[in-house]
Amino acid sequence: MRIKTTTKVIYEITIQHIGSLNTIRQREPVTIFFSNLRKAVDAITTELTLNNWPLKINYTAVYRGVKQRNFYTCDFEIAGTKVFRIRIVPRVLNPALPRLGIDENPVPVN
C-alpha cells in the first residue's frame, strides 16, 4: 500500500502592530491565510487603498521575497514612526509523512 502525498502551499499573512503607537493602543496581530499569492497581494493592496495607506507592496516584490528568503515583510510608518508590519510566509499544508525510522515489514519465507 502506498500513501499518496498531496502537499499544497498556502500563504500566511500577518499584520502586526509595532512601534511606539502600539504601547498606547495595544492590538493583537491578525493572521489570515490565502491559497493563492496573487489573491493575497490583491486583498492587501485593496485594504491599503481603502484605508489611505501608500501602496508599498506589489506582486513582483512579494513573489521575489518569498522565493529568495522564504518570507516577505514590509513596514508602514507615519512621520517616521512605524505603525504596522505586513509579513507573508508560505506554509505547507498536508506535508509528506516522514518514515519515522520504520523499516519495511519482512515477509516470512516458508
CSV table of C-alpha atoms in Angstrom, one decimal:
chain,number,residue,atom,x,y,z
A,1,MET,CA,0.0,0.0,0.0
A,2,ARG,CA,1.3,3.4,-1.0
A,3,ILE,CA,0.3,6.6,0.7
A,4,LYS,CA,-0.4,9.4,-1.8
A,5,THR,CA,1.0,12.7,-0.6
A,6,THR,CA,-0.8,15.9,-1.5
A,7,THR,CA,1.2,18.8,-0.3
A,8,LYS,CA,-0.1,22.3,-1.1
A,9,VAL,CA,1.4,25.7,-0.3
A,10,ILE,CA,-0.8,28.3,1.4
A,11,TYR,CA,0.3,31.8,2.3
A,12,GLU,CA,0.1,33.1,5.9
A,13,ILE,CA,-0.4,36.9,6.0
A,14,THR,CA,0.2,38.5,9.4
A,15,ILE,CA,-0.5,42.1,10.2
A,16,GLN,CA,1.4,43.1,13.4
A,17,HIS,CA,1.2,46.5,15.0
A,18,ILE,CA,4.6,47.7,16.0
A,19,GLY,CA,6.3,50.9,17.3
A,20,SER,CA,5.5,53.3,20.0
A,21,LEU,CA,1.9,53.7,18.9
A,22,ASN,CA,1.3,50.1,19.9
A,23,THR,CA,2.1,50.9,23.5
A,24,ILE,CA,-0.7,53.4,23.6
A,25,ARG,CA,-3.3,51.1,21.8
A,26,GLN,CA,-2.2,47.5,22.1
A,27,ARG,CA,-3.6,45.3,19.4
A,28,GLU,CA,-3.1,41.6,18.7
A,29,PRO,CA,-1.6,40.5,15.4
A,30,VAL,CA,-4.1,39.5,12.7
A,31,THR,CA,-3.3,36.4,10.7
A,32,ILE,CA,-5.2,35.2,7.6
A,33,PHE,CA,-4.5,32.6,5.0
A,34,PHE,CA,-4.7,32.5,1.2
A,35,SER,CA,-4.3,29.6,-1.2
A,36,ASN,CA,-3.2,31.9,-4.0
A,37,LEU,CA,-0.4,34.5,-3.7
A,38,ARG,CA,-1.9,36.8,-6.4
A,39,LYS,CA,-5.2,37.0,-4.5
A,40,ALA,CA,-3.4,37.6,-1.2
A,41,VAL,CA,-1.5,40.6,-2.7
A,42,ASP,CA,-4.7,41.9,-4.3
A,43,ALA,CA,-6.5,41.7,-0.9
A,44,ILE,CA,-3.7,43.6,0.8
A,45,THR,CA,-3.5,46.3,-1.8
A,46,THR,CA,-7.3,46.8,-1.7
A,47,GLU,CA,-7.3,47.2,2.1
A,48,LEU,CA,-4.3,49.6,1.9
A,49,THR,CA,-6.1,51.7,-0.7
A,50,LEU,CA,-9.4,51.7,1.2
A,51,ASN,CA,-7.6,52.9,4.3
A,52,ASN,CA,-5.5,55.5,2.6
A,53,TRP,CA,-2.1,53.8,3.1
A,54,PRO,CA,0.6,54.1,0.4
A,55,LEU,CA,0.9,51.1,-1.9
A,56,LYS,CA,4.4,49.9,-1.0
A,57,ILE,CA,3.5,46.3,-1.9
A,58,ASN,CA,3.3,44.7,-5.3
A,59,TYR,CA,3.1,41.2,-6.6
A,60,THR,CA,6.6,41.0,-8.1
A,61,ALA,CA,8.3,42.2,-4.9
A,62,VAL,CA,6.3,39.7,-2.8
A,63,TYR,CA,6.9,36.8,-5.2
A,64,ARG,CA,10.7,37.5,-5.2
A,65,GLY,CA,10.9,37.9,-1.5
A,66,VAL,CA,9.1,34.6,-0.9
A,67,LYS,CA,11.2,32.8,-3.4
A,68,GLN,CA,14.6,34.2,-2.2
A,69,ARG,CA,14.1,34.4,1.5
A,70,ASN,CA,11.0,32.3,2.2
A,71,PHE,CA,9.2,35.3,3.5
A,72,TYR,CA,8.3,38.9,2.6
A,73,THR,CA,7.9,41.8,5.0
A,74,CYS,CA,7.0,45.4,4.7
A,75,ASP,CA,6.8,48.1,7.4
A,76,PHE,CA,4.3,51.1,7.3
A,77,GLU,CA,5.0,54.3,9.1
A,78,ILE,CA,3.7,57.8,9.8
A,79,ALA,CA,6.1,60.7,10.3
A,80,GLY,CA,9.0,58.3,11.0
A,81,THR,CA,7.1,56.2,13.5
A,82,LYS,CA,6.4,52.6,12.5
A,83,VAL,CA,2.8,51.6,12.8
A,84,PHE,CA,2.4,48.1,11.4
A,85,ARG,CA,4.2,45.4,9.6
A,86,ILE,CA,2.8,43.0,6.9
A,87,ARG,CA,4.6,39.6,6.8
A,88,ILE,CA,3.9,36.9,4.1
A,89,VAL,CA,5.2,33.4,4.7
A,90,PRO,CA,4.5,30.3,2.6
A,91,ARG,CA,3.3,27.3,4.7
A,92,VAL,CA,3.0,23.7,3.6
A,93,LEU,CA,-0.5,22.2,4.1
A,94,ASN,CA,-0.5,18.4,4.4
A,95,PRO,CA,3.2,17.9,4.5
A,96,ALA,CA,4.5,14.4,3.4
A,97,LEU,CA,4.6,12.0,6.2
A,98,PRO,CA,8.1,11.1,7.5
A,99,ARG,CA,9.1,7.4,7.6
A,100,LEU,CA,9.6,7.7,11.3
A,101,GLY,CA,12.5,5.2,11.1
A,102,ILE,CA,10.2,2.3,10.5
A,103,ASP,CA,11.6,-0.4,8.1
A,104,GLU,CA,9.5,-2.5,5.8
A,105,ASN,CA,7.8,-5.5,7.3
A,106,PRO,CA,9.8,-8.6,6.3
A,107,VAL,CA,7.7,-11.3,4.8
A,108,PRO,CA,8.3,-14.7,6.4
A,109,VAL,CA,9.6,-17.3,4.0
A,110,ASN,CA,8.1,-20.8,4.2
